[in-house]
Short mmCIF file of C-alpha atoms in Angstrom, two decimals:
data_model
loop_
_atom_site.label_atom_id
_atom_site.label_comp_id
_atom_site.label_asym_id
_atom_site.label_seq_id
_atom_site.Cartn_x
_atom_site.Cartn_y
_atom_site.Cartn_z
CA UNK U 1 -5.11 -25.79 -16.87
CA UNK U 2 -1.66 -27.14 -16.89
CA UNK U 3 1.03 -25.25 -18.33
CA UNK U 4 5.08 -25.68 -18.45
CA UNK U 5 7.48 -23.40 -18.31
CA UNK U 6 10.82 -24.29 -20.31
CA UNK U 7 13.43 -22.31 -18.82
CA UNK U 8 14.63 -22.15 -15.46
CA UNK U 9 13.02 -21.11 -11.83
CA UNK U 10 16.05 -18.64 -11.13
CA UNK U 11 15.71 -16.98 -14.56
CA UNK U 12 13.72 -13.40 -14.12
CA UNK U 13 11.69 -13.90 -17.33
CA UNK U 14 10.78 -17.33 -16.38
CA UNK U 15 10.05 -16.50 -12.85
CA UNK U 16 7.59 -13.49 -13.89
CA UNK U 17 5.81 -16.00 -16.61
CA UNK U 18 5.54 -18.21 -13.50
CA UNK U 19 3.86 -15.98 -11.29
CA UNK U 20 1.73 -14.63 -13.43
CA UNK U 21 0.34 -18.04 -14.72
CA UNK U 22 -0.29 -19.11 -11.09
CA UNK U 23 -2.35 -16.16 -10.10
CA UNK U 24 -4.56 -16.32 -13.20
CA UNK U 25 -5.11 -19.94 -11.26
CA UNK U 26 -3.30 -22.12 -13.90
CA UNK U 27 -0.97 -25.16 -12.53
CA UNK U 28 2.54 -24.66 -13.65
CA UNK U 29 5.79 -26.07 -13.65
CA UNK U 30 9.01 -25.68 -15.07
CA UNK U 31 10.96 -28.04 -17.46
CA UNK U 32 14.25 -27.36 -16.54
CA UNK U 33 16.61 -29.35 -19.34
CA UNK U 34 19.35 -29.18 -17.07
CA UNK U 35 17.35 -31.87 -14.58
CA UNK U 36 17.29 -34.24 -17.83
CA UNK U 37 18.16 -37.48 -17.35
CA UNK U 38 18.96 -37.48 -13.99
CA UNK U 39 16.20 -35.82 -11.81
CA UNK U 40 13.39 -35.67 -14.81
CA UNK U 41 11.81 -38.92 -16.62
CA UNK U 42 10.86 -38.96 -19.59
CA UNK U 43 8.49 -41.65 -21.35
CA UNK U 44 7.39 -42.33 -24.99
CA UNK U 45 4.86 -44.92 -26.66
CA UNK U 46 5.10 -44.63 -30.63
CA UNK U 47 2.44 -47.30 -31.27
CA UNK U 48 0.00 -45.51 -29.49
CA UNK U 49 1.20 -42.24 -29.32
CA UNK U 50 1.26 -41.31 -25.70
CA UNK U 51 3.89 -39.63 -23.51
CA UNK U 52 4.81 -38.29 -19.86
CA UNK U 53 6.97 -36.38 -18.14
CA UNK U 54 7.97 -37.04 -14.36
CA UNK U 55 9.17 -33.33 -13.04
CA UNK U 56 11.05 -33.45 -9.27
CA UNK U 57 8.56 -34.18 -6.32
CA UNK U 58 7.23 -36.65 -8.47
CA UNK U 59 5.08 -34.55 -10.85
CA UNK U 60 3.97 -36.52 -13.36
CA UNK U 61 2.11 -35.04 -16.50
CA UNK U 62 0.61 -36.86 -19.53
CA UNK U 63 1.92 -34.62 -22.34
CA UNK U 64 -1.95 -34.60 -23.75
CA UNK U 65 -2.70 -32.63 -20.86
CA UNK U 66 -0.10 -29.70 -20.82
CA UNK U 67 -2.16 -27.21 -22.57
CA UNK U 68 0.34 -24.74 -23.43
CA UNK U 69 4.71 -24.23 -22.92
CA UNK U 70 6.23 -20.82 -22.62
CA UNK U 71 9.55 -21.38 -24.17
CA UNK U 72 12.12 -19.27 -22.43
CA UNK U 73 15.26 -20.95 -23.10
CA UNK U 74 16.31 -24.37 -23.57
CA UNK U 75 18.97 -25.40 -21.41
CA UNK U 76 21.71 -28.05 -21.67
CA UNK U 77 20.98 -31.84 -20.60
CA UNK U 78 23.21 -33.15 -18.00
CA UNK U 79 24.78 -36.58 -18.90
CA UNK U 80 27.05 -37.34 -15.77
CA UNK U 81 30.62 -37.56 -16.45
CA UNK U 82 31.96 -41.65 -17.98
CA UNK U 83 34.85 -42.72 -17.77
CA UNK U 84 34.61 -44.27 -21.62
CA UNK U 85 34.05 -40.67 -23.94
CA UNK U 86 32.47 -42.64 -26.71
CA UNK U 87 29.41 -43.60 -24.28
CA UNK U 88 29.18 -40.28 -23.02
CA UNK U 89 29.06 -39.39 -26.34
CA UNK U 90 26.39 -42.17 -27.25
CA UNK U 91 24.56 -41.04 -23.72
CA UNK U 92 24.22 -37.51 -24.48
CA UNK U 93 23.14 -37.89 -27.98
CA UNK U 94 20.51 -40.39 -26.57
CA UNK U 95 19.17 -37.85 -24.21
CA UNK U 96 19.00 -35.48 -27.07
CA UNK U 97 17.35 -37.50 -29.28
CA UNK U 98 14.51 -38.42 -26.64
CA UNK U 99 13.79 -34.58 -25.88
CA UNK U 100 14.12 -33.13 -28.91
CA UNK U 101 11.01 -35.35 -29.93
CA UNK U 102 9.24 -35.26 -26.72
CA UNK U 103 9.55 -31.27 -27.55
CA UNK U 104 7.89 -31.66 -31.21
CA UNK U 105 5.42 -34.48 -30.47
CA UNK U 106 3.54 -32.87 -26.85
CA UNK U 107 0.69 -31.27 -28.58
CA UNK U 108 0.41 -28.20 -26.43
CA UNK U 109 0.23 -24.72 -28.24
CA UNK U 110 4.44 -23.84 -27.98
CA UNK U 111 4.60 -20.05 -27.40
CA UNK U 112 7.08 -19.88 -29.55
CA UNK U 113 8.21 -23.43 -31.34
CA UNK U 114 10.75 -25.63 -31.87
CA UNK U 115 10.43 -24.84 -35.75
CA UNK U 116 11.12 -21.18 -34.84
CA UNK U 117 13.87 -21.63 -32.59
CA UNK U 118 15.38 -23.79 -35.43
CA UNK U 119 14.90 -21.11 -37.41
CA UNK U 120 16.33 -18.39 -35.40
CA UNK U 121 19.60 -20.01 -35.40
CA UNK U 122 20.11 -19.71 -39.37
CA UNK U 123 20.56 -15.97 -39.53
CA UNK U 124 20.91 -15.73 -42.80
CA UNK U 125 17.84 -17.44 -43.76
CA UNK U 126 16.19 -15.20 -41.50
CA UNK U 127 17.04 -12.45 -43.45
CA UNK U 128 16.48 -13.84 -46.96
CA UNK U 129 13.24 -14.39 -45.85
CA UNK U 130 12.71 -11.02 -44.47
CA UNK U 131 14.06 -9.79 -47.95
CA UNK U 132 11.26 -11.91 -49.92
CA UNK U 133 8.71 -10.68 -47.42
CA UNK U 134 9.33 -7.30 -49.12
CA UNK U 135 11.44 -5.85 -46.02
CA UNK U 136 14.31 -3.46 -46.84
CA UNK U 137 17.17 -4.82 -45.15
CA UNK U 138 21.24 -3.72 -45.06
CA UNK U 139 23.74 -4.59 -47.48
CA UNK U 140 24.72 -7.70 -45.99
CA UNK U 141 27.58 -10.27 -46.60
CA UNK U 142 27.66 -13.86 -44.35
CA UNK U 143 30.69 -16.06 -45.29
CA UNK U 144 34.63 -16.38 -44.79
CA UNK U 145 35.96 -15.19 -48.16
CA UNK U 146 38.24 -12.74 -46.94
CA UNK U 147 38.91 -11.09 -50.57
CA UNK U 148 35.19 -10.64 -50.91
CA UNK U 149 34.34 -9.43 -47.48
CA UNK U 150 37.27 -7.04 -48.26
CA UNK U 151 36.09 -5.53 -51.50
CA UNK U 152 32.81 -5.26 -50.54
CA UNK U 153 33.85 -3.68 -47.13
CA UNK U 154 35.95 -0.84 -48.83
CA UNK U 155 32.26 -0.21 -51.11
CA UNK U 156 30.96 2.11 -47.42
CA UNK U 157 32.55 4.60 -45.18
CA UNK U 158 31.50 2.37 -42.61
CA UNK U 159 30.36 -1.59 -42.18
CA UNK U 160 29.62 -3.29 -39.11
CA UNK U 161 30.71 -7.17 -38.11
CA UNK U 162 29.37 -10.08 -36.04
CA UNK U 163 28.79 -13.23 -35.80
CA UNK U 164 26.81 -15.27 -37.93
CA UNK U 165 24.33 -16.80 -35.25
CA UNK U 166 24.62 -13.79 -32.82
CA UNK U 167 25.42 -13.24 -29.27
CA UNK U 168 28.72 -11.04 -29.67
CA UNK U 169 28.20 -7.27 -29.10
CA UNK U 170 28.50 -5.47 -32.72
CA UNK U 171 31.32 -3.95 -33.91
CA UNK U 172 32.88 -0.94 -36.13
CA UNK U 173 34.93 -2.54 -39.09
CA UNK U 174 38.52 -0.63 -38.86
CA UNK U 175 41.19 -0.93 -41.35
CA UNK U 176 43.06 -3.21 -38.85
CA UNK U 177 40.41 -5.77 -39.18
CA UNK U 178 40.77 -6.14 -42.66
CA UNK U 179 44.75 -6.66 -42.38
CA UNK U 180 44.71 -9.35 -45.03
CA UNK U 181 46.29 -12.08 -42.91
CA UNK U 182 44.57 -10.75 -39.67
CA UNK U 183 41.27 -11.82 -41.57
CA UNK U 184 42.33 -15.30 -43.26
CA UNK U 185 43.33 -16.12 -40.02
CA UNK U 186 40.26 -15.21 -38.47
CA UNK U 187 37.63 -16.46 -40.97
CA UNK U 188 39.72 -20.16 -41.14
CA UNK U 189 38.18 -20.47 -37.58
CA UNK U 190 34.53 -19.00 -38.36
CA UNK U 191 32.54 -16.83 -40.95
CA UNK U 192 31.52 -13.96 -40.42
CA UNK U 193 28.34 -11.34 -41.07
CA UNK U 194 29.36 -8.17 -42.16
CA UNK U 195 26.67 -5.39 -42.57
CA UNK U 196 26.60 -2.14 -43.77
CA UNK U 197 26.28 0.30 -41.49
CA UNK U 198 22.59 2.37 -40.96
CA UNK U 199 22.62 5.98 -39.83
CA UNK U 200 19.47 6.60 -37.50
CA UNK U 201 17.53 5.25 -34.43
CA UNK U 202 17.10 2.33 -32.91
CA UNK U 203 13.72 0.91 -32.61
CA UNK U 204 12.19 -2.73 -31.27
CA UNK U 205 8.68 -3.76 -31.92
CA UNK U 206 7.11 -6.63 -30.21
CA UNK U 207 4.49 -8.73 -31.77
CA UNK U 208 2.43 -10.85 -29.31
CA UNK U 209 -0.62 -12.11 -31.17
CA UNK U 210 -2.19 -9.21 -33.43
CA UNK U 211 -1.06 -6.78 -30.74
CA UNK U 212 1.80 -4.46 -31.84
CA UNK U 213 3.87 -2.31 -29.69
CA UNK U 214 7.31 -0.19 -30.68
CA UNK U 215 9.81 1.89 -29.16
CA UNK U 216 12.72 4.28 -29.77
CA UNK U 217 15.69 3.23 -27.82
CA UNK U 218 17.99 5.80 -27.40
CA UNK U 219 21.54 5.48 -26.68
CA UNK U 220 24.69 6.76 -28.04
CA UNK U 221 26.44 3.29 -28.13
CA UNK U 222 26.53 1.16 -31.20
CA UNK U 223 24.94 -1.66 -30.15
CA UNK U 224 22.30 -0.29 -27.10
CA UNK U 225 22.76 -3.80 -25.58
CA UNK U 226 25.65 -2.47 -24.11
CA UNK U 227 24.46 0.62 -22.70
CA UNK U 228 22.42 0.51 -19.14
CA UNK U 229 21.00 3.68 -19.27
CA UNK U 230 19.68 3.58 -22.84
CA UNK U 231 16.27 5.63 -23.06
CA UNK U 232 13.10 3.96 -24.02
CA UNK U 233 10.40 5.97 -25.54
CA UNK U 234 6.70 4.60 -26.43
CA UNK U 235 6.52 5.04 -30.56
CA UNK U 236 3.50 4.86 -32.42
CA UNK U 237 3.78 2.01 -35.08
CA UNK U 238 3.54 3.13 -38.85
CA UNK U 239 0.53 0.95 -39.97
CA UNK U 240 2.81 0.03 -42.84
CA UNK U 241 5.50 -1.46 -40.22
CA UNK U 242 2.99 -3.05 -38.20
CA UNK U 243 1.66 -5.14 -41.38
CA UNK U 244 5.59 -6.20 -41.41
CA UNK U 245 6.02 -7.21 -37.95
CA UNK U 246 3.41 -9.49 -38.33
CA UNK U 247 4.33 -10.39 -41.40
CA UNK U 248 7.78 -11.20 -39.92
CA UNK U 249 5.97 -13.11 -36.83
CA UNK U 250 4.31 -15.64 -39.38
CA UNK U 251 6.70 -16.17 -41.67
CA UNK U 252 9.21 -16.71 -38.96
CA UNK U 253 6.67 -19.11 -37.09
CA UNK U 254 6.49 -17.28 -34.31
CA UNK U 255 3.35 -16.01 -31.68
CA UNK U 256 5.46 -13.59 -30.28
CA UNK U 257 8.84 -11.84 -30.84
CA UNK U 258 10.75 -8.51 -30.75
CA UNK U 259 12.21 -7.11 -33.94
CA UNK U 260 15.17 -4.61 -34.11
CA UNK U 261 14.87 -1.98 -36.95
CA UNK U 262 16.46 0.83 -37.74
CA UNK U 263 14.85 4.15 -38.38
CA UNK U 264 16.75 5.76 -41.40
CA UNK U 265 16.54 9.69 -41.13
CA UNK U 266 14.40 9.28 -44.40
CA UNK U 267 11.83 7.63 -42.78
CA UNK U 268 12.56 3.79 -44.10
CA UNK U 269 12.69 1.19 -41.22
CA UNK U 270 15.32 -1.51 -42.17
CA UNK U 271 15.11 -5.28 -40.11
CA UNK U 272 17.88 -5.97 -38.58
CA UNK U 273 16.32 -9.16 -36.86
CA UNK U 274 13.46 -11.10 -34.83
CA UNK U 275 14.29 -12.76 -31.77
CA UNK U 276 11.84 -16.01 -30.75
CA UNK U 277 12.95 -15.32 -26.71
CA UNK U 278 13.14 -11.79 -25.81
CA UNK U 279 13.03 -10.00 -22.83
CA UNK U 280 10.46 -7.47 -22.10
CA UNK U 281 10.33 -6.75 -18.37
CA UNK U 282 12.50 -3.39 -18.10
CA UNK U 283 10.82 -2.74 -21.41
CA UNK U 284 7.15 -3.37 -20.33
CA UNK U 285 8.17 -1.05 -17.15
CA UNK U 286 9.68 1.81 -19.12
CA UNK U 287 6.63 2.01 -21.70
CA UNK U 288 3.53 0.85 -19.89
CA UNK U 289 3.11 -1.57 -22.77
CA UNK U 290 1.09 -4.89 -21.58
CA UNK U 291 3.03 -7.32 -22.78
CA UNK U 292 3.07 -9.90 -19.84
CA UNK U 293 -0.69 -9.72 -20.13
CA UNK U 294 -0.51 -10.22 -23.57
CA UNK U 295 1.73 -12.86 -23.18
CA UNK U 296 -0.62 -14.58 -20.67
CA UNK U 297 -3.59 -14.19 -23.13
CA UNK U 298 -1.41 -16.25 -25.68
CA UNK U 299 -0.90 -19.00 -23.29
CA UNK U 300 -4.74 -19.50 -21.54
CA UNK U 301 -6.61 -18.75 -24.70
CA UNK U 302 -7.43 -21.90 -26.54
#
């Protein structure tokens, strides 16, 4: 059973996928982007629809016979430095072009796929979608009109703001942030997502499969991402919120995720969002959860 790994060897989730794999006796390898063009080949045959993939130490795989990739991240190619920009240009895009359809056309089951990753990088259509699904989610504004983002900011004692695709840590929106030339200046660079602010607790539930698992995590910052000694606490999943999270998963074309919520004091979980790559280890360790085995399940199972 051969199985790649897309992600790097010195990244902790990767590395754990890894070992895992091999001990269940599956041959895997990583495909580390970063390697691509100048220490991985890659080969394509339209006419008959065949492909391979030379790894370092000569590995060479027919893409037919990868049976399953565990994306973990996708890295940047590495197009060595020319002296002319417009063919480094013309290089890179090259590269790009070659992997991002190697990626779509190997016909191994892609836990998740390039459709979803796509996806995840459109925020705001992940939310409309979550919206249509029937999920309550905040008051939410994406854009760089600062008169609108204004008004609608002064409609809540409190909003929060961040960027569009994610990343940034989320912040508090003061009344110096909405300074009317402190925010034309800022959104002629980039828009921006504002939110309105939920009072309660956070909780993430990971999907793997038709397994469900949530927790509480407890912290006193406002975004927990921030806070090393946040608490997590096993939850019982609402059936109701379970039929979501799956709900989410498929509609969001994705085997596995994590989803953030927040717990209103009434009772009402409202998405916040679903993220294609998560990490899991500290949480698998803190709940007892088996995710990793889950995870493994997802890629052996065919």
């Amino acid at each position: 059973m051969k199985i790649l790994i897309l992600g790097q060897s010195d990244d902790l989730h990767a590395a754990h996928i890894y070992e895992a794999l091999s001990q269940c006796g599956a041959t895997v390898n990583y495909l580390d982007t970063r390697l691509f063009p100048t220490q991985i080949k890659m080969l394509w045959q339209p006419d008959i629809e065949v492909g391979y993939l030379t790894l370092p130490g000569d590995i060479c795989l027919n893409l037919q016979e990868i049976k399953s990739v565990f994306w973990r991240s996708l890295g940047e190619v590495y197009v060595p430095d020319l002296q002319d920009p417009y063919q480094q240009k013309l290089a890179w895009v090259d590269t790009m072009s070659l992997l991002r359809s190697l990626i779509q056309l190997c016909p191994a089951r892609w836990i998740n796929s390039w459709q979803s990753y796509q996806f995840h990088k459109e925020k705001p259509r992940q939310l409309t979608l979550a919206k249509q699904l029937g999920i309550p989610i905040p008051l939410t504004l994406i854009g760089n009109d600062s008169q609108k983002i204004s008004e609608l900011a002064r409609t809540r004692k409190k909003f929060i703001f961040k960027p569009v695709y994610g990343g940034a840590i989320t912040e508090l929106v003061t009344p110096a942030h909405l300074e009317r030339e402190r925010l034309d200046q800022v959104l002629r660079i980039s828009p921006v997502t504002i939110q309105e602010y939920i009072p309660g607790t956070n909780i993430r539930t990971y999907v793997i499969g038709d397994a469900v698992y949530s927790a509480e995590i407890r912290s006193p910052f406002l975004d927990f991402r921030e806070d090393t000694e946040a608490q997590i606490i096993p939850l019982e999943t609402p059936l109701s919120v379970a039929q979501q999270s799956k709900a989410i998963a498929r509609g969001f074309m994705m085997e596995w995720t994590a989803i953030d919520w927040r717990l209103k004091p009434t009772g009402e979980y409202i998405f916040l969002e679903a993220n294609p790559s998560p990490m899991f280890i500290h949480f698998e360790n803190q709940t007892g959860y088996p995710i990793t085995q889950k995870i493994i399940h997802l890629l052996t199972q065919f």
